[in-house]
Coordinates of C-alpha atoms in Angstrom, one line a residue:
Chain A
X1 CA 48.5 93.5 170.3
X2 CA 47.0 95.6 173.0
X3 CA 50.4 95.9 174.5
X4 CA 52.0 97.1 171.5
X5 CA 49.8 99.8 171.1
X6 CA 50.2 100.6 174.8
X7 CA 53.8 100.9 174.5
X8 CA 53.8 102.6 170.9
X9 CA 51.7 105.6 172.6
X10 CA 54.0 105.5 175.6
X11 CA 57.5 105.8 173.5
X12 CA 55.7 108.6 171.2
X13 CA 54.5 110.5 174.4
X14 CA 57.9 110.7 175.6
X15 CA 59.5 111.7 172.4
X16 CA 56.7 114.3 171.5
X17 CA 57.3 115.6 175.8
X18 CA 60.9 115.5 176.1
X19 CA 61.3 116.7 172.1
X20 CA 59.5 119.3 172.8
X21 CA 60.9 120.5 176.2
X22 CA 64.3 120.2 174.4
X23 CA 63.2 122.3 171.4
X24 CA 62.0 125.0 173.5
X25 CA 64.6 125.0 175.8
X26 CA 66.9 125.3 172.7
X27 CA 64.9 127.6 171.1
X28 CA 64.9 130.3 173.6
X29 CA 67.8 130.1 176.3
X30 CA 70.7 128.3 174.4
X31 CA 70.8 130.7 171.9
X32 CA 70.3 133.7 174.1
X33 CA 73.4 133.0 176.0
X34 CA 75.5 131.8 172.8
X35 CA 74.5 135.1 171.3
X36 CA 75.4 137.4 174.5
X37 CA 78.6 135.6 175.1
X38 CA 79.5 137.3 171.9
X39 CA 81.3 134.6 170.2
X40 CA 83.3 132.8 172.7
X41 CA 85.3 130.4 171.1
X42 CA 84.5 126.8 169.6
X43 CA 82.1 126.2 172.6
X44 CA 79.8 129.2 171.8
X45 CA 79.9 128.6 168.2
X46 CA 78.8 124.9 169.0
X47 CA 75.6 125.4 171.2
X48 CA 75.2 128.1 168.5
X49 CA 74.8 125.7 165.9
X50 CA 73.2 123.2 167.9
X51 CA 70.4 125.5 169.1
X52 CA 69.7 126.8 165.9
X53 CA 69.7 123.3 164.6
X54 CA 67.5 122.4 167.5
X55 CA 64.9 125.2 166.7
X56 CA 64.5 124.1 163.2
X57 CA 63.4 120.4 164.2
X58 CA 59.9 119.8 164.6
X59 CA 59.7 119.8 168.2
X60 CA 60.4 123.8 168.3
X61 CA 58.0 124.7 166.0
X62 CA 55.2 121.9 166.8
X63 CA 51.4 123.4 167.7
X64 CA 48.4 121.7 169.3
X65 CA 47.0 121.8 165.7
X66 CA 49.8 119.9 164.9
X67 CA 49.3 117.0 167.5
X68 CA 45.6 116.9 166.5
X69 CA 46.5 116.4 163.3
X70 CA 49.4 113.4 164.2
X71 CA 46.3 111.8 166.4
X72 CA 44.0 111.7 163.7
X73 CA 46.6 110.1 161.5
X74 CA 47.4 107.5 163.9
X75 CA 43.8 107.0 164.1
X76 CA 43.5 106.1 160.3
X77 CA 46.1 103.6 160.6
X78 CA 44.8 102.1 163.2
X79 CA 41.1 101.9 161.9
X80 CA 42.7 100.3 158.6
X81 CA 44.8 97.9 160.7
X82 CA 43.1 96.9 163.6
X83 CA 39.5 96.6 161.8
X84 CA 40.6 96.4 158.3
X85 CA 38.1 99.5 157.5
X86 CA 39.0 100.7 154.0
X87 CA 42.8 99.6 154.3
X88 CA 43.8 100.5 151.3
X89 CA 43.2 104.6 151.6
X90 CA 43.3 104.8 154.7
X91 CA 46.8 103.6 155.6
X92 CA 48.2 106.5 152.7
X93 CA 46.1 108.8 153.8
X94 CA 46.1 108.2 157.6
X95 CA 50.2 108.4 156.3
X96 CA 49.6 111.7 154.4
X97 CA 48.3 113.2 157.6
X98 CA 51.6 112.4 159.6
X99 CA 53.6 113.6 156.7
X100 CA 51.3 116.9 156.5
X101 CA 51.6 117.6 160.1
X102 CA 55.0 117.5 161.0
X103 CA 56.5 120.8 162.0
X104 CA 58.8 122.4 160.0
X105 CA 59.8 126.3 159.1
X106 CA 58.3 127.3 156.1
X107 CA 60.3 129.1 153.3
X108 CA 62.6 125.6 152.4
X109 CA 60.5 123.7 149.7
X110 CA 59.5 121.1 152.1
X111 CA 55.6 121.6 152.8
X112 CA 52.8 120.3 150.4
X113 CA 51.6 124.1 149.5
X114 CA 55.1 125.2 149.1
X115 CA 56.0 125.9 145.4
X116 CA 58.3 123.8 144.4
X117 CA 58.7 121.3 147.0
X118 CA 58.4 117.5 145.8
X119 CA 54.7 117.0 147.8
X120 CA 53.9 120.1 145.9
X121 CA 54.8 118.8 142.7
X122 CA 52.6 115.4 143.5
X123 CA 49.8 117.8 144.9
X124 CA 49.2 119.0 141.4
X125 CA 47.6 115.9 140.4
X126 CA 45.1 116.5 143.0
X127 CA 44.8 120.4 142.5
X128 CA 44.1 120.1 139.1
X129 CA 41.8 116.7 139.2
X130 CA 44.2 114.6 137.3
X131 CA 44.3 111.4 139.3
X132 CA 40.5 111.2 139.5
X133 CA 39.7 110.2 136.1
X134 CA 42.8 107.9 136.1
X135 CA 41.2 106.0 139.0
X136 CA 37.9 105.9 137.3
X137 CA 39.8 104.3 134.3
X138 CA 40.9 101.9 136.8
X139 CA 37.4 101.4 138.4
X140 CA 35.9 100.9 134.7
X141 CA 38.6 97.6 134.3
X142 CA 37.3 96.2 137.3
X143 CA 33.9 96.7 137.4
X144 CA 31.5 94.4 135.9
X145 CA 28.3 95.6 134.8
X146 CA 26.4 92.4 134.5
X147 CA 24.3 92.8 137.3
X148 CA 23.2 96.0 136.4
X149 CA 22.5 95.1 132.5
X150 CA 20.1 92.1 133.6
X151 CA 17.8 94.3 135.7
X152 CA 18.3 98.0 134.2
X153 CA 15.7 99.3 136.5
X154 CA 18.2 99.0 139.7
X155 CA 20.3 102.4 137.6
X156 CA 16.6 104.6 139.6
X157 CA 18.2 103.4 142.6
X158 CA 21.3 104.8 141.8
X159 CA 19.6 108.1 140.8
X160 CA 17.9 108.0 144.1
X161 CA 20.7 107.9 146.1
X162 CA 21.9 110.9 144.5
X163 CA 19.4 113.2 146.5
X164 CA 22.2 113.1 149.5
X165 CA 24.2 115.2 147.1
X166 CA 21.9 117.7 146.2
X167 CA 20.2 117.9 149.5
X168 CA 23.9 118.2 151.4
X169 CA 24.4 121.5 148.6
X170 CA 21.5 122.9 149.7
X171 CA 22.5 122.6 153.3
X172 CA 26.1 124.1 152.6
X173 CA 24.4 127.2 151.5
X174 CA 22.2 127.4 154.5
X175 CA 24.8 127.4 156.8
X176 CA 26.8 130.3 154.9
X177 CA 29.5 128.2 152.0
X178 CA 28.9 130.2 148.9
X179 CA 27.5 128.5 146.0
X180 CA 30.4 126.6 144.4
X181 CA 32.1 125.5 148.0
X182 CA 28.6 124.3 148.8
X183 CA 28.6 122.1 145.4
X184 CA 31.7 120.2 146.7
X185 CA 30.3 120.1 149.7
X186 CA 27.5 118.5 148.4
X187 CA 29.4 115.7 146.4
X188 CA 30.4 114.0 149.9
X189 CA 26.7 112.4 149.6
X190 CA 28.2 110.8 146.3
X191 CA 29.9 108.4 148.4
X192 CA 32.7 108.8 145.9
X193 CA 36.2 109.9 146.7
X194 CA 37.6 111.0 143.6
X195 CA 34.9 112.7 142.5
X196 CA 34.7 114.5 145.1
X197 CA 38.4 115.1 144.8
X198 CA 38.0 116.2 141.0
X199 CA 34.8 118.3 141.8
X200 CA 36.2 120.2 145.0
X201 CA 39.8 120.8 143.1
X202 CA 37.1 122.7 139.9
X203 CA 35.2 124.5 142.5
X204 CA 36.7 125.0 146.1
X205 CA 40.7 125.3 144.9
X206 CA 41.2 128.4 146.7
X207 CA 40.8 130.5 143.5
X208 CA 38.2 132.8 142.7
X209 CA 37.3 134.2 145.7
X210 CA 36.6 130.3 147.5
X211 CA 38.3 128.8 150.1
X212 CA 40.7 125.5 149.5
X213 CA 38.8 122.7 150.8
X214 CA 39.7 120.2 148.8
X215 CA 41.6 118.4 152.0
X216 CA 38.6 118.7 154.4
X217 CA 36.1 117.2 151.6
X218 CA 38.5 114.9 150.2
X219 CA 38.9 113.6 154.3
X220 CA 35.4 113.8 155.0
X221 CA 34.7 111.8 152.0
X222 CA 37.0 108.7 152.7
X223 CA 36.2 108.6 156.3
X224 CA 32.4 108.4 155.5
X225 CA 32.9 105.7 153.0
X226 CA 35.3 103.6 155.4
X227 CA 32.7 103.6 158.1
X228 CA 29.6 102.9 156.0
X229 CA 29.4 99.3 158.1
X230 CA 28.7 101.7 160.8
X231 CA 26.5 104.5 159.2
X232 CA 24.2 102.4 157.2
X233 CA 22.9 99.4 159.2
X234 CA 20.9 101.3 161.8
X235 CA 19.0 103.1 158.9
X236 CA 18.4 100.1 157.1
X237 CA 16.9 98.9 160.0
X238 CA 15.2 101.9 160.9
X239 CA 13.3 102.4 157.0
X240 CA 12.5 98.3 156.6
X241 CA 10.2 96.0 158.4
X242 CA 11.4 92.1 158.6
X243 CA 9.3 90.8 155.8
X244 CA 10.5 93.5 153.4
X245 CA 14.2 92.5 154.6
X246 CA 13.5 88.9 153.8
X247 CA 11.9 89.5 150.2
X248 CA 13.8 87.3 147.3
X249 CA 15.0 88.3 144.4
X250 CA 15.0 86.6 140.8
X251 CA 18.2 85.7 140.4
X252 CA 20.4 88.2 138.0
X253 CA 20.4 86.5 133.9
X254 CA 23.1 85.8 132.1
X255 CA 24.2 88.7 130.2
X256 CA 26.1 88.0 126.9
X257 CA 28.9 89.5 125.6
X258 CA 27.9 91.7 122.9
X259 CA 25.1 93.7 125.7
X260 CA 28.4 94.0 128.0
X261 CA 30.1 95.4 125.2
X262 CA 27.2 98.0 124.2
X263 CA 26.6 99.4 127.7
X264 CA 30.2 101.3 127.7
X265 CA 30.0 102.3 124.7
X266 CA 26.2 103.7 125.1
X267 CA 26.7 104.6 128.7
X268 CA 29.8 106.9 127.6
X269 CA 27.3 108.4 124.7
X270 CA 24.3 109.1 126.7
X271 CA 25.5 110.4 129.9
X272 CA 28.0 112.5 128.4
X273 CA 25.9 113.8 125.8
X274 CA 23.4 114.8 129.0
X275 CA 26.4 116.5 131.2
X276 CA 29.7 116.7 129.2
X277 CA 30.9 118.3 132.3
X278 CA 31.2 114.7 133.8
X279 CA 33.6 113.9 130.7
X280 CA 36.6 113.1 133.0
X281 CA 35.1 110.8 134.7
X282 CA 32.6 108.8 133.0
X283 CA 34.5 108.8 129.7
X284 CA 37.6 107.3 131.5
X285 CA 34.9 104.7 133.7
X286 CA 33.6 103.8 130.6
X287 CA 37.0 103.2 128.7
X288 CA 38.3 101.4 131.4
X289 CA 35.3 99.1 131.0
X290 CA 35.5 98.6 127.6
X291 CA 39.4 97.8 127.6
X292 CA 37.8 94.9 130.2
X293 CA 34.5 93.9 128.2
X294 CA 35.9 93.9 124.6
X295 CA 38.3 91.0 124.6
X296 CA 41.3 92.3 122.8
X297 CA 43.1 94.5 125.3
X298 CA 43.2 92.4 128.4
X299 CA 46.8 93.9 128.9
X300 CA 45.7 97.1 128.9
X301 CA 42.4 96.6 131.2
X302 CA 44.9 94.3 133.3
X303 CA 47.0 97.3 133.9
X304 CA 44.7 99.8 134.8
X305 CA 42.8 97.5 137.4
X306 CA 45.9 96.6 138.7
X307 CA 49.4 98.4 138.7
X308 CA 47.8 101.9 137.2
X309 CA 45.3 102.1 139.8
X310 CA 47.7 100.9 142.9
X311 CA 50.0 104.1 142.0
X312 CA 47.7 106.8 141.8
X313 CA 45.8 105.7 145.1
X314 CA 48.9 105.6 146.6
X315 CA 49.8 109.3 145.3
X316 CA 46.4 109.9 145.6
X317 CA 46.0 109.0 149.1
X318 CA 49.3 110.5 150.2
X319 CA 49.0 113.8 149.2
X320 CA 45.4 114.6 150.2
X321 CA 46.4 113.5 153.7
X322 CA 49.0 115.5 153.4
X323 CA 47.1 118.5 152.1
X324 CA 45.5 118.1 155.8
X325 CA 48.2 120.5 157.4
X326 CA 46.7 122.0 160.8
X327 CA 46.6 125.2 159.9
X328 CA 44.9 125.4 156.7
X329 CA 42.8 121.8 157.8
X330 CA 41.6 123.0 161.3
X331 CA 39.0 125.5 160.7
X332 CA 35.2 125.9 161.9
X333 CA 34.7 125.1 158.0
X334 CA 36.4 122.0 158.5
X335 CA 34.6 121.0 161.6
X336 CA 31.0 122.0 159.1
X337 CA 31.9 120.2 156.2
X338 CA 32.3 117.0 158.4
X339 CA 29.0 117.4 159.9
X340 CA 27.7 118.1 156.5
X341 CA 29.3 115.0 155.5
X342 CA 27.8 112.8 157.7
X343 CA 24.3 114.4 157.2
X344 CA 24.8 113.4 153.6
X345 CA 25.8 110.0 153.9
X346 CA 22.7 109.2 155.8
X347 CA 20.6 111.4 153.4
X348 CA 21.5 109.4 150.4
X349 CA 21.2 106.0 152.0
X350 CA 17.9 107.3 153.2
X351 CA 17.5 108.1 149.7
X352 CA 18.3 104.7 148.0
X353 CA 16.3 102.6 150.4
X354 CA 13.2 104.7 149.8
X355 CA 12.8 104.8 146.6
X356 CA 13.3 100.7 146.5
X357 CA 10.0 100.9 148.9
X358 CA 8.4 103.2 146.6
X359 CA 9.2 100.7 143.0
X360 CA 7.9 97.8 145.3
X361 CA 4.7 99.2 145.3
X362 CA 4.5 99.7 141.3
X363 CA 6.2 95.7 141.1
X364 CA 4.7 92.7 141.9
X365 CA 5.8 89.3 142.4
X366 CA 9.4 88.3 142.2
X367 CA 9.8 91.3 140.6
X368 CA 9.9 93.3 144.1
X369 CA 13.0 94.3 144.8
X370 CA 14.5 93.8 148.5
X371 CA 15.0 97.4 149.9
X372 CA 17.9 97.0 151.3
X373 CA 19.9 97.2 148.3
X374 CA 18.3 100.5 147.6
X375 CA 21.4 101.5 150.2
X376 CA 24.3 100.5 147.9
X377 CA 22.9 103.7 145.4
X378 CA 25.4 105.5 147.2
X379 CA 28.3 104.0 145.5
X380 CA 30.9 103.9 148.2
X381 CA 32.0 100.7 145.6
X382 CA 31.7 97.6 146.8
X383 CA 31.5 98.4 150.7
X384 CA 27.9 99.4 150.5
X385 CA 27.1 96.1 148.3
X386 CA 29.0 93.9 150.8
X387 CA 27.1 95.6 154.0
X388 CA 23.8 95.4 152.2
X389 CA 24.3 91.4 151.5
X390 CA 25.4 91.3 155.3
X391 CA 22.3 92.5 156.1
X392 CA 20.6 90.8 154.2
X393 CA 21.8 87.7 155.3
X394 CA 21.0 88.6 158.7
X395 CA 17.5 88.0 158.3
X396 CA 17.8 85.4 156.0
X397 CA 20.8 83.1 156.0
X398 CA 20.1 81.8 152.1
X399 CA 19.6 85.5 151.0
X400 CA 22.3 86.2 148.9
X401 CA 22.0 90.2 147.8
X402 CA 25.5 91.1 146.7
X403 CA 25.0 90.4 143.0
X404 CA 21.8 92.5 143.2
X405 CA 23.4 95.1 144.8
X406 CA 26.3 95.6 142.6
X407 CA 23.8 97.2 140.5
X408 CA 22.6 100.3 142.3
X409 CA 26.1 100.4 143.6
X410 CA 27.6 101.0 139.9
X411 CA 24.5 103.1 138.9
X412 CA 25.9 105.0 141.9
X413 CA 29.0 105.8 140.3
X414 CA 27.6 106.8 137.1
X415 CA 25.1 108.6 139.2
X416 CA 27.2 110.7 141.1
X417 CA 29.3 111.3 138.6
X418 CA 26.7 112.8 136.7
X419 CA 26.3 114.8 139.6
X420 CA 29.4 116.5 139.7
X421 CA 29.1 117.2 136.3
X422 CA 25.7 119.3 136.2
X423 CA 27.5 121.1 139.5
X424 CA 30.2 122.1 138.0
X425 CA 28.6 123.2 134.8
X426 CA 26.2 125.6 136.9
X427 CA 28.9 126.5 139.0
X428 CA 32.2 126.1 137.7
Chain B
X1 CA 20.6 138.3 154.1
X2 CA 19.6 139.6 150.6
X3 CA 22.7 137.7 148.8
X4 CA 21.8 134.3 151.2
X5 CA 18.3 134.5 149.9
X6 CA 19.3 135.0 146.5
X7 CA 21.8 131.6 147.1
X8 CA 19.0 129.7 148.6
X9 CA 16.7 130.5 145.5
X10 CA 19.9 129.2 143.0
X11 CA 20.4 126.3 145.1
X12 CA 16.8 125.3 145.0
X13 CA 17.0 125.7 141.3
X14 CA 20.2 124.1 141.4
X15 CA 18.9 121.2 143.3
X16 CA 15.7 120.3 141.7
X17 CA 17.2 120.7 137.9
X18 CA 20.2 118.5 138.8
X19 CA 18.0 115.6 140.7
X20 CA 15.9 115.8 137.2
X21 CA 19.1 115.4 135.2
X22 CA 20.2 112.6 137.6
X23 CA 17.5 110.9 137.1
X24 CA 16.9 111.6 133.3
X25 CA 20.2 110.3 132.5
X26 CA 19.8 106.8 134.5
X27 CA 16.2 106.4 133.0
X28 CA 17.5 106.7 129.8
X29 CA 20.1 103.9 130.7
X30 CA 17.2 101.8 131.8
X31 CA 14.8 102.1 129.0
X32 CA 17.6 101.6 126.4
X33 CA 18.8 98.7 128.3
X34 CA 15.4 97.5 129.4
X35 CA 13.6 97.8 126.4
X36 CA 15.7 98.9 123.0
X37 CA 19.1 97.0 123.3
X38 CA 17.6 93.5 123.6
X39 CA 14.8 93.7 120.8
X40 CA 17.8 95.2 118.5
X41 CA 19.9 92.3 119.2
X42 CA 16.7 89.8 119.1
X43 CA 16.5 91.5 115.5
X44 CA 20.1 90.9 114.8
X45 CA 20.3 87.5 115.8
X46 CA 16.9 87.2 113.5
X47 CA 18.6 88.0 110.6
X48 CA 21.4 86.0 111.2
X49 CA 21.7 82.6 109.5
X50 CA 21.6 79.7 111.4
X51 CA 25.1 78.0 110.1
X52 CA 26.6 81.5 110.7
X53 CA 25.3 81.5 113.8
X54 CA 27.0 78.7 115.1
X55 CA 30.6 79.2 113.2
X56 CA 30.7 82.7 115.3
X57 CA 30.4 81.4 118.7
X58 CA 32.4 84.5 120.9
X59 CA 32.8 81.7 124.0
X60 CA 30.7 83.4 126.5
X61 CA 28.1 82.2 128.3
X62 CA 24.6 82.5 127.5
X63 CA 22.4 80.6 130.1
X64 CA 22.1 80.3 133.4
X65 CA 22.3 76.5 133.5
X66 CA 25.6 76.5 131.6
X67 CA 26.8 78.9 134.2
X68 CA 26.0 76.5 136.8
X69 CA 27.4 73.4 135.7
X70 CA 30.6 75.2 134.7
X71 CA 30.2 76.7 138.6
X72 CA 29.6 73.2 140.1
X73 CA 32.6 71.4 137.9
X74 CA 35.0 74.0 139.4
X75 CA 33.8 73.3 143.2
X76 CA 34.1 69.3 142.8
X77 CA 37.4 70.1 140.9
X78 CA 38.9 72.5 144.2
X79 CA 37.0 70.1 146.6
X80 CA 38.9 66.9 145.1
X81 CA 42.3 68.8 144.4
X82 CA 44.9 68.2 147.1
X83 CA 47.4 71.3 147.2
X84 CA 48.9 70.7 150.9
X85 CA 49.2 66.9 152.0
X86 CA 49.1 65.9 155.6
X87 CA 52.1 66.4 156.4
X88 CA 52.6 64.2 159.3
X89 CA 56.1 62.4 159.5
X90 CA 56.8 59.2 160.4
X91 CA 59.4 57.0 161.7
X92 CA 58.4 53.2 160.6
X93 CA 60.7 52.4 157.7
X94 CA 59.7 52.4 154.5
X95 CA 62.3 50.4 153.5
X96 CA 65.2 48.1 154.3
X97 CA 68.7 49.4 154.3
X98 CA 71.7 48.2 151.9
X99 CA 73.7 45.6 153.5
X100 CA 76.1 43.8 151.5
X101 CA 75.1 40.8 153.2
X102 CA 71.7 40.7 151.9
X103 CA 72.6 42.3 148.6
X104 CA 71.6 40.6 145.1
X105 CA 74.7 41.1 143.7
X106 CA 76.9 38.8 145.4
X107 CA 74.0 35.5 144.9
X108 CA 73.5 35.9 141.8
X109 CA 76.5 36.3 140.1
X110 CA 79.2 34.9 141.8
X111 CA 77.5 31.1 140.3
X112 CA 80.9 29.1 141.8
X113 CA 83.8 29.5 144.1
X114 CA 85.5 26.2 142.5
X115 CA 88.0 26.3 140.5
X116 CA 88.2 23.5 137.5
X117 CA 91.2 21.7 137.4

């Protein structure tokens, strides 16, 4: 494997070097001479054509934004591949990137921000937050709420959690975003890709006097949640002692039908009725659920957890890597928004794990709740669930914690989608 | 400086009237689902009479223990099944090969080679 990769980087170096050299070469002198031999013949005329060929290829017009951009790319596909971090965006977006960054002269519908151009056309569903609530529909038919409707006071966790996105906001202004870029900033500590694709494309489109950083967020978003195995261990460990690690949980009831079938339907009622703003989303999350909990449309809840979902993350992941073209991706803003990112991830997690210490000491018995799972409140679905049972396990090999933390984890979705919506109705 | 200040003060505002909401909306959750939702269906299943009761069984599950013996039939069930066999060829014989010579057919019905006169 090692030696594929060894000779993959070697044959691309040599095509981006000699590429390059040719384009330049092609770009400058060929077409000097063609031009001053003042149209000599079918020769002339050829190394015309070929030169001005040559300079439209991507070598000729290819920056050292451009490269960057390829690099990170590769780097996607190779974190989804060789690690199997988050495989399934990362490999369309990691894709995106490449697509985003190849060089090209503008002016011929090709480029995603070119009017007209087929990526363009796709973009649109990202621009104007359509796939968003169609992969929340999605995430509604596959989610079950079970966990979360045995032991209802896990949803606090979820709530908890949500302090990474109000805290990262705050930080965005600090450091000079204006008020509605620093509110999708903020969402990154959601832990949520498409919402914070839906809330950056209401407030940080590029309209209204805000820059377009949709891309950056929508990057900085994905990459956090593919490398929560890496961010959230060490502050698990750094916020829980051993015993608190080790503490047992009652094991989850059995939750009938008819509650499974009341929590969508409530859930839409209530938290819409709180922030209609987060309409979009929770209203599709919670329809998606219902088409799974009620019994009667298993086609439909089959589709949307399945082939309905599959094609929008692919456009989806596609076009917001693409959206990452170097010049409008690498900016000091970009570089910000990443740190900001991170800052929030940790915040949140921080968050979560917290206030689990802080219920313990109003629960007693088997009623405590292991604070670990107080780190899946950042939704990052079910990543943060599967790194808090590993975790858990770590300490104790018969302590199962996934089921329990599928319940913050959920709450976390409602949580931060309830989020974006009181953003964007005090700053949209 | 003035117009950061003034962004600060919104985002403050901003940030502690959006952590309430947060957390309003997920209480509410909990105390309908903690405390509402089961003592309405308790009432509903009250009023319900027992035959009733019975006739509209929906199929799901409703303990724990039933859950587990359902969970413990399907492990025996995948531990028992056999999807891939051994695979493992072999070259004794597992039977004997036709031969004319040792065939039924010609003891038992040719009965005589003589001829009556």
């Amino acid at each position: 494997m090692k030696r594929t990769y060894r000779y993959l980087t070697l044959v691309f170096l040599i095509f981006l070097v000699g590429g390059f050299a040719l384009g330049q070469i092609a770009d400058t002198n060929a077409l000097q001479q063609a031009t001053d031999d003042g149209g000599d013949g079918m020769v002339s005329s050829a190394i015309k054509g070929i030169s001005v060929f040559l300079g439209y290829t991507g070598f000729a017009n290819i920056t050292i934004g451009h490269i960057i951009m390829i690099l990170v790319g590769l780097i996607f596909i190779w974190l989804a591949i060789e690690f199997d971090y988050e495989p399934l965006l990362l490999i369309p977006i990691g894709t995106g990137i490449l697509i985003g960054n190849i060089p090209f002269i503008a002016g011929n519908q090709i480029g995603i921000y070119e009017s007209g151009s087929v990526l363009n056309y796709l973009y649109f569903g990202v621009v104007k937050g359509v796939y968003p609530p169609l992969i929340f529909l999605g995430i509604g038919a596959m989610t079950d709420f079970s966990s979360l409707i045995s032991n209802p006071k896990l949803m606090l966790l979820g709530a908890a959690a949500q302090i990474g996105v109000f805290l990262t906001f705050f930080g965005a202004i600090a450091i000079g975003f204006s008020l509605p870029e620093a509110g999708a900033i903020g969402i990154i500590g959601g832990a949520d890709g498409p919402t914070a694709i839906f809330l950056s494309s209401k407030l940080a489109n590029g309209l209204n006097g805000t820059s377009n950083l949709i891309g950056p967020i929508a990057i900085a978003a994905y990459s956090y949640m593919a490398l929560v195995p890496v961010i959230q261990p060490p502050i698990m460990r750094l916020l829980t002692n051993k015993k608190e690690r080790t503490i047992r949980m009652k094991p989850p009831r059995a939750v009938s039908k008819r509650e499974k079938i009341i929590f969508p339907i409530l859930g839409l009622l209530l938290t819409t009725f709180i922030a209609p703003s987060a309409l979009p989303l929770l209203g599709m999350l919670f329809f998606g659920n219902l088409l799974k909990e009620s019994g009667r449309t298993e086609r439909l809840a089959d589709t949307a957890r399945t082939k309905l979902i599959d094609i929008i993350t692919i456009l989806l992941g596609v076009t917001v890597g693409a959206s990452t073209q170097a010049d409008v991706f690498l900016t000091w803003d970009s570089m910000k928004i990443f740190g900001l990112g991170a800052g929030s991830f940790v915040v949140a997690t921080m968050g979560g794990l917290l206030f689990a210490k802080f219920m313990n000491l109003f629960l007693k018995g088997d009623n405590k709740i292991n604070p670990l799972i107080g780190a899946s409140g950042v939704s990052a679905v079910p990543d943060s669930a599967r790194v808090v049972q590993q975790e858990g396990l770590k300490y104790d090999p018969n302590n199962h914690l996934l089921m329990h933390a599928m319940a913050p984890n959920v709450s976390g979705v409602i949580g931060s989608a309830v989020a974006a919506g009181i953003l964007l109705s005090f700053l949209g | 400086m003035i117009l950061l200040n003034s962004s600060i003060q919104e985002g403050v505002t901003i940030l502690m009237v959006g952590l309430t909401i947060v957390f309003i909306s997920l209480l509410l959750l909990f105390i309908v689902f903690q405390f509402i939702v089961p003592r309405v269906l308790k009432i509903l299943d009250f009023k319900k009479p027992v035959a009733k009761k019975v006739e509209k069984d929906d199929g799901s599950i409703e303990s724990g223990e039933q859950m587990a013996a359902i969970a413990a039939a399907i492990y025996s069930f995948l531990e028992e099944a056999h999807d891939e066999e051994n695979a493992i060829v072999t070259i004794n014989k597992s039977r004997k090969d036709y031969s004319p010579w040792s065939s039924k057919i010609y003891t038992t019905h040719n009965l005589s080679h003589r001829r009556s006169i």
